[in-house]
PDB file of C-alpha atoms in Angstrom:
ATOM      1  CA  MET A1326      15.966 -15.013  16.131  1.00 41.00           C
ATOM      2  CA  HIS A1327      17.858 -12.112  14.679  1.00 42.00           C
ATOM      3  CA  ASN A1328      16.499  -9.110  12.854  1.00 43.00           C
ATOM      4  CA  HIS A1329      18.137  -9.195   9.426  1.00 40.00           C
ATOM      5  CA  GLN A1330      18.385  -6.371   6.974  1.00 37.00           C
ATOM      6  CA  SER A1331      16.045  -6.647   4.028  1.00 35.00           C
ATOM      7  CA  PRO A1332      17.720  -7.680   0.771  1.00 37.00           C
ATOM      8  CA  ALA A1333      15.332  -5.407  -1.101  1.00 42.00           C
ATOM      9  CA  THR A1334      17.028  -4.740  -4.401  1.00 58.00           C
ATOM     10  CA  VAL A1335      14.593  -5.091  -7.273  1.00 68.00           C
ATOM     11  CA  PRO A1336      10.976  -6.205  -6.760  1.00 81.00           C
ATOM     12  CA  PRO A1337      10.563  -9.617  -8.399  1.00 87.00           C
ATOM     13  CA  VAL A1338       7.001  -8.788  -9.447  1.00 87.00           C
ATOM     14  CA  LEU A1339       6.274  -5.464 -11.129  1.00 82.00           C
ATOM     15  CA  ASP A1340       2.950  -3.869 -11.951  1.00 78.00           C
ATOM     16  CA  CYS A1341       3.885  -1.881 -15.015  1.00 73.00           C
ATOM     17  CA  MET A1342       2.689  -0.479 -18.304  1.00 70.00           C
ATOM     18  CA  LEU A1343       3.789  -2.278 -21.455  1.00 69.00           C
ATOM     19  CA  PRO A1344       3.302  -0.946 -24.985  1.00 66.00           C
ATOM     20  CA  ASP A1345       0.285  -3.259 -25.322  1.00 68.00           C
ATOM     21  CA  GLY A1346      -1.261  -2.301 -21.989  1.00 72.00           C
ATOM     22  CA  TYR A1347      -1.043  -2.845 -18.241  1.00 77.00           C
ATOM     23  CA  ALA A1348       0.602  -6.073 -17.080  1.00 79.00           C
ATOM     24  CA  THR A1349       1.950  -7.863 -14.039  1.00 85.00           C
ATOM     25  CA  VAL A1350       5.507  -9.014 -14.748  1.00 87.00           C
ATOM     26  CA  LEU A1351       7.751 -11.546 -13.030  1.00 90.00           C
ATOM     27  CA  LEU A1352      11.433 -10.773 -13.584  1.00 87.00           C
ATOM     28  CA  ASN A1353      14.017 -13.434 -14.245  1.00 88.00           C
ATOM     29  CA  PRO A1354      15.927 -14.008 -10.974  1.00 89.00           C
ATOM     30  CA  ALA A1355      19.083 -14.562 -13.038  1.00 85.00           C
ATOM     31  CA  MET A1356      19.236 -10.829 -13.725  1.00 80.00           C
ATOM     32  CA  THR A1357      22.062  -9.388 -11.669  1.00 76.00           C
ATOM     33  CA  PRO A1358      21.845  -6.009  -9.914  1.00 72.00           C
ATOM     34  CA  ARG A1359      24.404  -4.733 -12.421  1.00 77.00           C
ATOM     35  CA  GLN A1360      22.178  -5.683 -15.350  1.00 73.00           C
ATOM     36  CA  TRP A1361      19.206  -4.051 -13.663  1.00 71.00           C
ATOM     37  CA  ARG A1362      21.134  -0.832 -13.061  1.00 72.00           C
ATOM     38  CA  ARG A1363      22.184  -0.842 -16.720  1.00 71.00           C
ATOM     39  CA  ARG A1364      18.558  -1.254 -17.780  1.00 67.00           C
ATOM     40  CA  ARG A1365      17.536   1.645 -15.554  1.00 64.00           C
ATOM     41  CA  ALA A1366      20.361   3.836 -16.880  1.00 64.00           C
ATOM     42  CA  LEU A1367      19.430   3.098 -20.473  1.00 60.00           C
ATOM     43  CA  SER A1368      15.805   3.924 -19.709  1.00 57.00           C
ATOM     44  CA  PHE A1369      16.753   7.561 -19.169  1.00 56.00           C
ATOM     45  CA  VAL A1370      18.436   7.716 -22.573  1.00 54.00           C
ATOM     46  CA  ARG A1371      15.702   7.737 -25.156  1.00 55.00           C
ATOM     47  CA  PRO A1372      16.957   7.407 -28.745  1.00 56.00           C
ATOM     48  CA  THR A1373      14.231   9.687 -30.044  1.00 58.00           C
ATOM     49  CA  THR A1374      15.213  12.367 -27.547  1.00 57.00           C
ATOM     50  CA  ILE A1375      18.872  12.150 -28.571  1.00 58.00           C
ATOM     51  CA  LEU A1376      17.994  12.329 -32.259  1.00 57.00           C
ATOM     52  CA  LYS A1377      15.758  15.344 -31.707  1.00 60.00           C
ATOM     53  CA  GLY A1378      18.501  17.062 -29.733  1.00 61.00           C
ATOM     54  CA  LEU A1379      21.099  16.425 -32.421  1.00 59.00           C
ATOM     55  CA  PHE A1380      18.732  17.590 -35.118  1.00 61.00           C
ATOM     56  CA  ALA A1381      17.966  20.803 -33.237  1.00 64.00           C
ATOM     57  CA  ALA A1382      21.662  21.385 -32.609  1.00 62.00           C
ATOM     58  CA  GLY A1383      22.436  20.859 -36.312  1.00 60.00           C
ATOM     59  CA  LEU A1384      19.815  23.369 -37.374  1.00 61.00           C
ATOM     60  CA  ALA A1385      21.007  25.895 -34.806  1.00 63.00           C
ATOM     61  CA  ILE A1386      24.613  25.598 -35.972  1.00 59.00           C
ATOM     62  CA  GLN A1387      23.645  25.870 -39.594  1.00 58.00           C
ATOM     63  CA  VAL A1388      21.530  28.984 -38.981  1.00 60.00           C
ATOM     64  CA  SER A1389      24.146  30.671 -36.791  1.00 62.00           C
ATOM     65  CA  CYS A1390      26.898  29.981 -39.330  1.00 58.00           C
ATOM     66  CA  GLY A1391      24.858  30.946 -42.372  1.00 55.00           C
ATOM     67  CA  GLY A1392      27.034  31.974 -45.291  1.00 52.00           C
ATOM     68  CA  HIS A1393      30.082  30.089 -44.032  1.00 55.00           C
ATOM     69  CA  GLY A1394      31.065  26.828 -45.622  1.00 56.00           C
ATOM     70  CA  PHE A1395      32.056  25.178 -42.358  1.00 55.00           C
ATOM     71  CA  GLY A1396      28.665  25.699 -40.710  1.00 54.00           C
ATOM     72  CA  GLU A1397      26.754  24.405 -43.677  1.00 57.00           C
ATOM     73  CA  LYS A1398      28.968  21.352 -44.024  1.00 58.00           C
ATOM     74  CA  PHE A1399      28.808  20.638 -40.304  1.00 59.00           C
ATOM     75  CA  GLY A1400      25.009  20.935 -40.246  1.00 59.00           C
ATOM     76  CA  ILE A1401      24.599  18.689 -43.276  1.00 62.00           C
ATOM     77  CA  GLY A1402      26.944  16.118 -41.769  1.00 63.00           C
ATOM     78  CA  LEU A1403      25.100  16.168 -38.428  1.00 61.00           C
ATOM     79  CA  VAL A1404      21.706  15.699 -40.054  1.00 62.00           C
ATOM     80  CA  THR A1405      23.137  12.811 -42.085  1.00 66.00           C
ATOM     81  CA  LEU A1406      24.474  11.248 -38.894  1.00 63.00           C
ATOM     82  CA  ILE A1407      21.058  11.538 -37.293  1.00 63.00           C
ATOM     83  CA  VAL A1408      19.401   9.781 -40.188  1.00 62.00           C
ATOM     84  CA  VAL A1409      21.997   6.988 -40.126  1.00 60.00           C
ATOM     85  CA  LEU A1410      21.599   6.497 -36.376  1.00 59.00           C
ATOM     86  CA  GLY A1411      17.822   6.390 -36.683  1.00 57.00           C
ATOM     87  CA  VAL A1412      17.931   3.757 -39.416  1.00 54.00           C
ATOM     88  CA  PHE A1413      20.544   1.773 -37.510  1.00 52.00           C
ATOM     89  CA  ARG A1414      18.368   1.878 -34.406  1.00 52.00           C
ATOM     90  CA  LEU A1415      15.345   0.564 -36.271  1.00 48.00           C
ATOM     91  CA  LEU A1416      17.255  -2.209 -38.054  1.00 47.00           C
ATOM     92  CA  CYS A1417      19.403  -3.390 -35.154  1.00 48.00           C
ATOM     93  CA  ARG A1418      16.847  -3.333 -32.367  1.00 48.00           C
ATOM     94  CA  PRO A1419      16.522  -6.865 -30.903  1.00 46.00           C
ATOM     95  CA  PRO A1420      13.247  -8.434 -32.041  1.00 45.00           C
ATOM     96  CA  GLY A1421      12.448  -9.663 -28.556  1.00 43.00           C
ATOM     97  CA  GLU A1422      12.995  -6.367 -26.816  1.00 43.00           C
ATOM     98  CA  THR A1423      10.097  -4.563 -25.210  1.00 47.00           C
ATOM     99  CA  SER A1424       9.765  -1.584 -22.914  1.00 46.00           C
ATOM    100  CA  PHE A1425       7.549  -0.631 -20.013  1.00 47.00           C
ATOM    101  CA  GLU A1426       7.077   2.085 -17.419  1.00 46.00           C
ATOM    102  CA  TYR A1427       7.593   1.339 -13.751  1.00 48.00           C
ATOM    103  CA  GLU A1428       7.692   3.750 -10.795  1.00 50.00           C
ATOM    104  CA  GLY A1429       8.595   6.757 -12.874  1.00 46.00           C
ATOM    105  CA  VAL A1430      11.259   4.958 -14.949  1.00 46.00           C
ATOM    106  CA  PRO A1431      10.371   5.762 -18.576  1.00 47.00           C
ATOM    107  CA  ARG A1432      10.527   2.965 -21.117  1.00 53.00           C
ATOM    108  CA  LEU A1433      12.571   0.460 -19.165  1.00 58.00           C
ATOM    109  CA  ARG A1434      13.766  -1.953 -21.849  1.00 63.00           C
ATOM    110  CA  LEU A1435      13.814  -5.706 -21.241  1.00 69.00           C
ATOM    111  CA  ARG A1436      14.161  -8.628 -23.605  1.00 70.00           C
ATOM    112  CA  TRP A1437      11.990 -11.692 -23.866  1.00 69.00           C
ATOM    113  CA  GLY A1438      13.336 -14.338 -21.529  1.00 76.00           C
ATOM    114  CA  GLU A1439      14.047 -11.747 -18.858  1.00 80.00           C
ATOM    115  CA  PHE A1440      10.435 -11.640 -17.689  1.00 86.00           C
ATOM    116  CA  TYR A1441       7.080 -13.403 -17.835  1.00 90.00           C
ATOM    117  CA  ARG A1442       3.765 -11.620 -17.994  1.00 88.00           C
ATOM    118  CA  ARG A1443       0.798 -13.013 -16.125  1.00 89.00           C
ATOM    119  CA  ARG A1444      -1.299 -13.018 -19.276  1.00 89.00           C
ATOM    120  CA  ASP A1445       1.332 -15.027 -21.177  1.00 89.00           C
ATOM    121  CA  PHE A1446      -0.362 -18.166 -19.812  1.00 92.00           C
ATOM    122  CA  ASP A1447      -3.995 -17.221 -20.377  1.00 90.00           C
ATOM    123  CA  ASP A1448      -4.177 -19.510 -23.410  1.00 89.00           C
ATOM    124  CA  LEU A1449      -3.400 -22.593 -21.289  1.00 90.00           C
ATOM    125  CA  GLY A1450      -6.785 -22.678 -19.578  1.00 88.00           C
ATOM    126  CA  ALA A1451      -8.439 -21.486 -16.398  1.00 91.00           C
ATOM    127  CA  ASP A1452      -6.420 -23.776 -14.099  1.00 91.00           C
ATOM    128  CA  SER A1453      -3.127 -22.462 -15.440  1.00 92.00           C
ATOM    129  CA  ARG A1454      -4.299 -18.854 -15.159  1.00 92.00           C
ATOM    130  CA  GLU A1455      -5.233 -19.377 -11.509  1.00 93.00           C
ATOM    131  CA  LEU A1456      -1.923 -21.110 -10.835  1.00 94.00           C
ATOM    132  CA  VAL A1457       0.135 -18.274 -12.345  1.00 94.00           C
ATOM    133  CA  ALA A1458      -1.931 -15.612 -10.575  1.00 93.00           C
ATOM    134  CA  GLU A1459      -1.460 -17.341  -7.227  1.00 94.00           C
ATOM    135  CA  LEU A1460       2.290 -17.741  -7.703  1.00 95.00           C
ATOM    136  CA  LEU A1461       2.852 -14.131  -8.743  1.00 94.00           C
ATOM    137  CA  THR A1462       0.631 -12.805  -5.955  1.00 93.00           C
ATOM    138  CA  GLY A1463       2.476 -14.981  -3.458  1.00 94.00           C
ATOM    139  CA  VAL A1464       5.897 -13.703  -4.528  1.00 94.00           C
ATOM    140  CA  GLN A1465       4.663 -10.121  -4.493  1.00 91.00           C
ATOM    141  CA  THR A1466       3.100 -10.520  -1.044  1.00 92.00           C
ATOM    142  CA  LEU A1467       6.218 -12.098   0.410  1.00 92.00           C
ATOM    143  CA  HIS A1468       8.451  -9.380  -1.013  1.00 89.00           C
ATOM    144  CA  ARG A1469       6.295  -6.610   0.476  1.00 88.00           C
ATOM    145  CA  SER A1470       5.773  -8.338   3.818  1.00 90.00           C
ATOM    146  CA  PRO A1471       7.182  -6.670   6.969  1.00 90.00           C
ATOM    147  CA  ALA A1472       8.231 -10.173   8.009  1.00 89.00           C
ATOM    148  CA  LEU A1473      10.812 -10.162   5.214  1.00 86.00           C
ATOM    149  CA  VAL A1474      13.412  -8.472   7.412  1.00 87.00           C
ATOM    150  CA  TRP A1475      13.197 -11.410   9.839  1.00 91.00           C
ATOM    151  CA  LEU A1476      13.927 -14.038   7.195  1.00 88.00           C
ATOM    152  CA  ASP A1477      17.221 -15.284   5.902  1.00 89.00           C
ATOM    153  CA  PRO A1478      18.141 -12.909   3.051  1.00 87.00           C
ATOM    154  CA  ALA A1479      18.552 -15.911   0.747  1.00 90.00           C
ATOM    155  CA  LEU A1480      14.981 -17.186   1.246  1.00 91.00           C
ATOM    156  CA  PRO A1481      13.105 -14.555  -0.823  1.00 90.00           C
ATOM    157  CA  ARG A1482      15.445 -15.141  -3.760  1.00 90.00           C
ATOM    158  CA  GLU A1483      14.996 -18.915  -3.445  1.00 93.00           C
ATOM    159  CA  ILE A1484      11.215 -18.512  -3.552  1.00 94.00           C
ATOM    160  CA  HIS A1485      11.551 -16.179  -6.534  1.00 94.00           C
ATOM    161  CA  THR A1486      13.747 -18.722  -8.327  1.00 94.00           C
ATOM    162  CA  VAL A1487      11.360 -21.619  -7.641  1.00 95.00           C
ATOM    163  CA  VAL A1488       8.403 -19.625  -8.962  1.00 96.00           C
ATOM    164  CA  TRP A1489      10.365 -18.647 -12.071  1.00 95.00           C
ATOM    165  CA  ARG A1490      11.299 -22.296 -12.721  1.00 95.00           C
ATOM    166  CA  THR A1491       7.639 -23.230 -12.255  1.00 95.00           C
ATOM    167  CA  LEU A1492       6.559 -20.779 -14.936  1.00 95.00           C
ATOM    168  CA  CYS A1493       9.325 -22.085 -17.196  1.00 94.00           C
ATOM    169  CA  CYS A1494       7.981 -25.629 -16.779  1.00 94.00           C
ATOM    170  CA  LEU A1495       4.472 -24.421 -17.499  1.00 94.00           C
ATOM    171  CA  ASP A1496       5.700 -22.623 -20.601  1.00 93.00           C
ATOM    172  CA  ARG A1497       7.604 -25.701 -21.820  1.00 92.00           C
ATOM    173  CA  SER A1498       4.455 -27.809 -21.463  1.00 92.00           C
ATOM    174  CA  ARG A1499       2.643 -25.866 -24.197  1.00 91.00           C
ATOM    175  CA  GLU A1500       3.611 -28.297 -26.955  1.00 91.00           C
ATOM    176  CA  ALA A1501       2.643 -31.297 -24.850  1.00 91.00           C
ATOM    177  CA  ARG A1502      -0.752 -29.778 -24.048  1.00 91.00           C
ATOM    178  CA  ALA A1503      -1.404 -28.986 -27.700  1.00 89.00           C
ATOM    179  CA  LEU A1504      -0.350 -32.519 -28.665  1.00 90.00           C
ATOM    180  CA  ALA A1505      -2.599 -34.022 -25.998  1.00 88.00           C
ATOM    181  CA  ASP A1506      -5.573 -32.099 -27.368  1.00 87.00           C
ATOM    182  CA  GLU A1507      -4.700 -33.134 -30.939  1.00 88.00           C
ATOM    183  CA  VAL A1508      -4.339 -36.815 -30.021  1.00 89.00           C
ATOM    184  CA  ALA A1509      -7.559 -36.790 -28.028  1.00 87.00           C
ATOM    185  CA  ALA A1510      -9.396 -35.239 -30.961  1.00 87.00           C
ATOM    186  CA  GLU A1511      -8.175 -37.789 -33.538  1.00 85.00           C
ATOM    187  CA  LEU A1512      -7.941 -41.038 -31.565  1.00 83.00           C
ATOM    188  CA  ASP A1513     -10.290 -42.996 -29.380  1.00 80.00           C
ATOM    189  CA  THR A1514     -10.274 -42.085 -25.714  1.00 76.00           C
ATOM    190  CA  THR A1515      -9.109 -45.610 -24.829  1.00 78.00           C
ATOM    191  CA  ASP A1516      -6.024 -45.385 -26.998  1.00 83.00           C
ATOM    192  CA  ASP A1517      -2.670 -45.647 -25.212  1.00 87.00           C
ATOM    193  CA  LEU A1518      -1.385 -42.451 -26.826  1.00 88.00           C
ATOM    194  CA  VAL A1519      -4.291 -40.449 -25.450  1.00 86.00           C
ATOM    195  CA  THR A1520      -3.732 -41.879 -21.992  1.00 88.00           C
ATOM    196  CA  ALA A1521       0.037 -41.306 -22.094  1.00 91.00           C
ATOM    197  CA  THR A1522      -0.120 -37.703 -23.253  1.00 90.00           C
ATOM    198  CA  ARG A1523      -2.894 -36.805 -20.834  1.00 90.00           C
ATOM    199  CA  ARG A1524      -1.064 -38.458 -17.929  1.00 91.00           C
ATOM    200  CA  ALA A1525       2.106 -36.518 -18.760  1.00 91.00           C
ATOM    201  CA  VAL A1526       0.238 -33.207 -18.719  1.00 91.00           C
ATOM    202  CA  ASP A1527      -1.572 -34.140 -15.509  1.00 92.00           C
ATOM    203  CA  ASP A1528       1.730 -35.013 -13.849  1.00 93.00           C
ATOM    204  CA  VAL A1529       3.086 -31.583 -14.746  1.00 93.00           C
ATOM    205  CA  ASP A1530      -0.019 -29.858 -13.384  1.00 93.00           C
ATOM    206  CA  THR A1531       0.077 -31.900 -10.169  1.00 94.00           C
ATOM    207  CA  SER A1532       3.704 -30.998  -9.507  1.00 94.00           C
ATOM    208  CA  LEU A1533       3.135 -27.320 -10.234  1.00 95.00           C
ATOM    209  CA  ARG A1534       0.111 -27.242  -7.929  1.00 95.00           C
ATOM    210  CA  LYS A1535       2.302 -28.607  -5.159  1.00 96.00           C
ATOM    211  CA  VAL A1536       4.724 -25.740  -5.740  1.00 95.00           C
ATOM    212  CA  ALA A1537       1.836 -23.280  -5.479  1.00 95.00           C
ATOM    213  CA  GLN A1538       0.716 -24.960  -2.268  1.00 95.00           C
ATOM    214  CA  HIS A1539       4.177 -24.549  -0.735  1.00 96.00           C
ATOM    215  CA  VAL A1540       4.337 -20.906  -1.764  1.00 95.00           C
ATOM    216  CA  ARG A1541       0.907 -20.433  -0.208  1.00 95.00           C
ATOM    217  CA  GLY A1542       2.247 -21.948   3.004  1.00 95.00           C
ATOM    218  CA  CYS A1543       5.086 -19.416   3.034  1.00 94.00           C
ATOM    219  CA  VAL A1544       2.564 -16.607   2.650  1.00 94.00           C
ATOM    220  CA  VAL A1545       0.445 -17.953   5.511  1.00 95.00           C
ATOM    221  CA  LEU A1546       3.479 -18.172   7.804  1.00 95.00           C
ATOM    222  CA  CYS A1547       4.596 -14.630   6.985  1.00 94.00           C
ATOM    223  CA  ARG A1548       1.121 -13.237   7.524  1.00 94.00           C
ATOM    224  CA  ALA A1549       0.901 -14.969  10.890  1.00 95.00           C
ATOM    225  CA  TRP A1550       4.199 -13.361  11.893  1.00 94.00           C
ATOM    226  CA  GLU A1551       2.972 -10.016  10.546  1.00 94.00           C
ATOM    227  CA  GLN A1552       0.038 -10.221  12.968  1.00 94.00           C
ATOM    228  CA  LYS A1553       2.430 -10.915  15.817  1.00 94.00           C
ATOM    229  CA  LEU A1554       4.568  -7.949  14.813  1.00 93.00           C
ATOM    230  CA  ARG A1555       1.492  -5.743  14.514  1.00 93.00           C
ATOM    231  CA  ARG A1556       0.249  -6.759  17.963  1.00 94.00           C
ATOM    232  CA  HIS A1557       3.687  -6.158  19.438  1.00 93.00           C
ATOM    233  CA  ASP A1558       3.741  -2.687  17.896  1.00 93.00           C
ATOM    234  CA  LEU A1559       0.230  -1.916  19.158  1.00 94.00           C
ATOM    235  CA  ALA A1560       1.111  -3.182  22.647  1.00 94.00           C
ATOM    236  CA  ALA A1561       4.131  -0.876  22.772  1.00 93.00           C
ATOM    237  CA  ARG A1562       2.049   2.093  21.623  1.00 93.00           C
ATOM    238  CA  VAL A1563      -0.721   1.327  24.126  1.00 93.00           C
ATOM    239  CA  SER A1564       1.781   1.021  26.959  1.00 92.00           C
ATOM    240  CA  HIS A1565       3.466   4.301  26.029  1.00 91.00           C
ATOM    241  CA  THR A1566       0.161   6.144  25.585  1.00 91.00           C
ATOM    242  CA  LEU A1567      -1.412   4.891  28.817  1.00 90.00           C
ATOM    243  CA  ALA A1568       1.713   5.876  30.704  1.00 89.00           C
ATOM    244  CA  THR A1569       1.110   9.510  29.722  1.00 89.00           C
ATOM    245  CA  ILE A1570      -2.499   9.557  30.967  1.00 89.00           C
ATOM    246  CA  PRO A1571      -3.000  11.070  34.490  1.00 88.00           C
ATOM    247  CA  GLY A1572      -3.516   8.455  37.178  1.00 88.00           C
ATOM    248  CA  GLN A1573      -6.638   7.921  39.236  1.00 89.00           C
ATOM    249  CA  ASP A1574      -5.165   9.653  42.293  1.00 90.00           C
ATOM    250  CA  HIS A1575      -4.486  12.772  40.254  1.00 90.00           C
ATOM    251  CA  LEU A1576      -8.001  12.720  38.786  1.00 89.00           C
ATOM    252  CA  THR A1577      -9.544  12.260  42.259  1.00 90.00           C
ATOM    253  CA  ARG A1578      -7.628  15.214  43.670  1.00 91.00           C
ATOM    254  CA  LEU A1579      -8.640  17.300  40.660  1.00 91.00           C
ATOM    255  CA  SER A1580     -12.307  16.458  41.206  1.00 90.00           C
ATOM    256  CA  GLN A1581     -12.057  17.286  44.920  1.00 89.00           C
ATOM    257  CA  ASP A1582     -10.372  20.613  44.205  1.00 88.00           C
ATOM    258  CA  SER A1583     -13.174  21.609  41.835  1.00 91.00           C
ATOM    259  CA  ASP A1584     -15.969  20.466  44.168  1.00 90.00           C
ATOM    260  CA  ALA A1585     -16.006  23.649  46.280  1.00 89.00           C
ATOM    261  CA  LEU A1586     -15.787  26.076  43.338  1.00 91.00           C
ATOM    262  CA  PRO A1587     -19.564  26.386  42.626  1.00 90.00           C
ATOM    263  CA  ARG A1588     -20.367  26.969  46.322  1.00 89.00           C
ATOM    264  CA  ASN A1589     -17.714  29.665  46.649  1.00 90.00           C
ATOM    265  CA  VAL A1590     -18.887  31.425  43.491  1.00 91.00           C
ATOM    266  CA  PHE A1591     -22.505  31.201  44.703  1.00 89.00           C
ATOM    267  CA  ALA A1592     -21.558  32.783  48.027  1.00 90.00           C
ATOM    268  CA  HIS A1593     -19.770  35.708  46.394  1.00 91.00           C
ATOM    269  CA  VAL A1594     -22.542  36.260  43.828  1.00 90.00           C
ATOM    270  CA  THR A1595     -25.297  36.369  46.470  1.00 88.00           C
ATOM    271  CA  ALA A1596     -23.190  38.617  48.717  1.00 90.00           C
ATOM    272  CA  ALA A1597     -22.636  41.002  45.826  1.00 91.00           C
ATOM    273  CA  ARG A1598     -26.371  40.870  45.110  1.00 87.00           C
ATOM    274  CA  ASP A1599     -27.174  41.893  48.696  1.00 87.00           C
ATOM    275  CA  ILE A1600     -24.601  44.677  48.735  1.00 91.00           C
ATOM    276  CA  THR A1601     -25.785  46.184  45.462  1.00 90.00           C
ATOM    277  CA  HIS A1602     -29.505  45.521  46.161  1.00 86.00           C
ATOM    278  CA  SER A1603     -29.844  43.976  42.695  1.00 85.00           C
ATOM    279  CA  GLY A1604     -32.882  41.923  43.579  1.00 84.00           C
ATOM    280  CA  PRO A1605     -33.388  38.217  43.634  1.00 83.00           C
ATOM    281  CA  LEU A1606     -31.656  35.940  41.191  1.00 82.00           C
ATOM    282  CA  PRO A1607     -33.824  33.929  38.784  1.00 79.00           C
ATOM    283  CA  TRP A1608     -33.822  30.739  40.843  1.00 77.00           C
ATOM    284  CA  GLU A1609     -34.807  32.730  43.983  1.00 78.00           C
ATOM    285  CA  GLN A1610     -38.076  33.886  42.474  1.00 77.00           C
ATOM    286  CA  PRO A1611     -41.360  31.959  42.627  1.00 79.00           C
ATOM    287  CA  PRO A1612     -41.658  29.328  39.890  1.00 75.00           C
ATOM    288  CA  SER A1613     -44.455  31.260  38.245  1.00 73.00           C
ATOM    289  CA  GLU A1614     -42.069  34.149  37.576  1.00 70.00           C
ATOM    290  CA  TRP A1615     -39.287  32.046  36.039  1.00 67.00           C
ATOM    291  CA  PRO A1616     -38.435  32.882  32.419  1.00 64.00           C
ATOM    292  CA  GLY A1617     -40.805  31.023  30.112  1.00 63.00           C
ATOM    293  CA  ALA A1618     -43.285  30.192  32.818  1.00 57.00           C
ATOM    294  CA  GLY A1619     -45.983  32.260  31.061  1.00 55.00           C
ATOM    295  CA  HIS A1620     -45.971  29.776  28.168  1.00 53.00           C
ATOM    296  CA  LEU A1621     -46.957  26.849  30.366  1.00 48.00           C
ATOM    297  CA  PRO A1622     -50.432  25.422  29.793  1.00 49.00           C
ATOM    298  CA  VAL A1623     -53.232  26.336  32.212  1.00 46.00           C
ATOM    299  CA  GLY A1624     -53.280  24.076  35.248  1.00 46.00           C
ATOM    300  CA  ARG A1625     -49.708  22.900  34.668  1.00 45.00           C
ATOM    301  CA  THR A1626     -47.765  22.727  37.906  1.00 46.00           C
ATOM    302  CA  ILE A1627     -44.053  22.938  38.340  1.00 45.00           C
ATOM    303  CA  ASN A1628     -42.218  20.695  40.744  1.00 48.00           C
ATOM    304  CA  THR A1629     -39.498  22.662  42.446  1.00 46.00           C
ATOM    305  CA  PRO A1630     -36.392  20.603  43.103  1.00 45.00           C
ATOM    306  CA  ASN A1631     -35.261  20.338  46.706  1.00 48.00           C
ATOM    307  CA  HIS A1632     -32.095  22.363  46.142  1.00 47.00           C
ATOM    308  CA  GLU A1633     -34.123  25.174  44.539  1.00 46.00           C
ATOM    309  CA  GLU A1634     -36.544  25.173  47.472  1.00 46.00           C
ATOM    310  CA  ALA A1635     -33.594  25.431  49.788  1.00 48.00           C
ATOM    311  CA  ALA A1636     -32.298  28.398  47.826  1.00 46.00           C
ATOM    312  CA  VAL A1637     -35.716  30.139  48.034  1.00 43.00           C
ATOM    313  CA  ASN A1638     -35.943  29.478  51.753  1.00 46.00           C
ATOM    314  CA  ALA A1639     -32.439  30.786  52.236  1.00 46.00           C
ATOM    315  CA  LYS A1640     -33.396  33.991  50.437  1.00 44.00           C
ATOM    316  CA  SER A1641     -36.405  34.545  52.678  1.00 43.00           C
ATOM    317  CA  THR A1642     -34.164  34.919  55.717  1.00 44.00           C
ATOM    318  CA  GLY A1643     -32.508  37.916  54.115  1.00 44.00           C
ATOM    319  CA  LYS A1644     -29.048  36.550  54.943  1.00 46.00           C
ATOM    320  CA  PRO A1645     -26.330  35.885  52.352  1.00 45.00           C
ATOM    321  CA  TYR A1646     -25.631  32.288  51.509  1.00 44.00           C
ATOM    322  CA  ARG A1647     -22.585  30.843  53.153  1.00 48.00           C
ATOM    323  CA  PRO A1648     -21.511  27.389  52.099  1.00 47.00           C
ATOM    324  CA  THR A1649     -21.235  24.858  54.892  1.00 48.00           C
ATOM    325  CA  THR A1650     -18.019  23.026  55.301  1.00 45.00           C
ATOM    326  CA  SER A1651     -18.168  19.299  55.358  1.00 44.00           C
ATOM    327  CA  SER A1652     -16.963  17.685  58.527  1.00 41.00           C
TER     328      SER A1652
END
């Protein structure tokens, strides 16, 4: 298996904002990268912005050249040109053209036939809505999958094309579905026409459901490979991280080196106490004189730990504490 480069060009499914609201859009796979780049370039050129700029420039020229025939004529001609362009834009705009915003691209203009919206099929019933939603979600999931770089670059486009053709078939079945409902409403349910039209629609739905099932299988396979890739990545990170942790031998030596520190500090503290005649340390006093002992209830006894008793006994000899070395 080879690691291929992702053919990521244009996402086949876009979550965008149309003039009539938010929508999920499936692009026509027949759109070439050149056409897409042209659409993106045109999106940055807003006609209203150009007209406003020309109008402002015309006014500025006319004001700056006030009293001169050339400036006035030029300004009047520019304003006339703006009006003509605006009217031409309104009259010659394709009737099927719409615009939407996607990832910071303002008013990206596409024409009907270059995309399908998910809600375009809501009028065909709940089954069709679920079918379209599953197909669009499947294409979107496959395109965003980390497993995409491991697939043949032609496979994502083939899946995109199959899903687009499926939606085209569903769209072309509108008339047949409407006719089936009309025939069923006017004729007896046992009539051959009712049976024929209903069987034709059912055959279309059965075939399209099979397409959705195959797309679902592709999603399942990619997700399974994603889990493998994720585990491989985690295994590499765990191996690298554990390799940087100190080993048990190092930790054992560190613990042994710190074992004698309290005894050595204790020896120096008690020796300094004896030299300076500073009196007993708190743990060398009787338990009744420990800080807080006066707050104990009457009759309450204190159990002195063995190591504290040893410290008290050591103090009674009047000799400084010297830690014993282990054999």
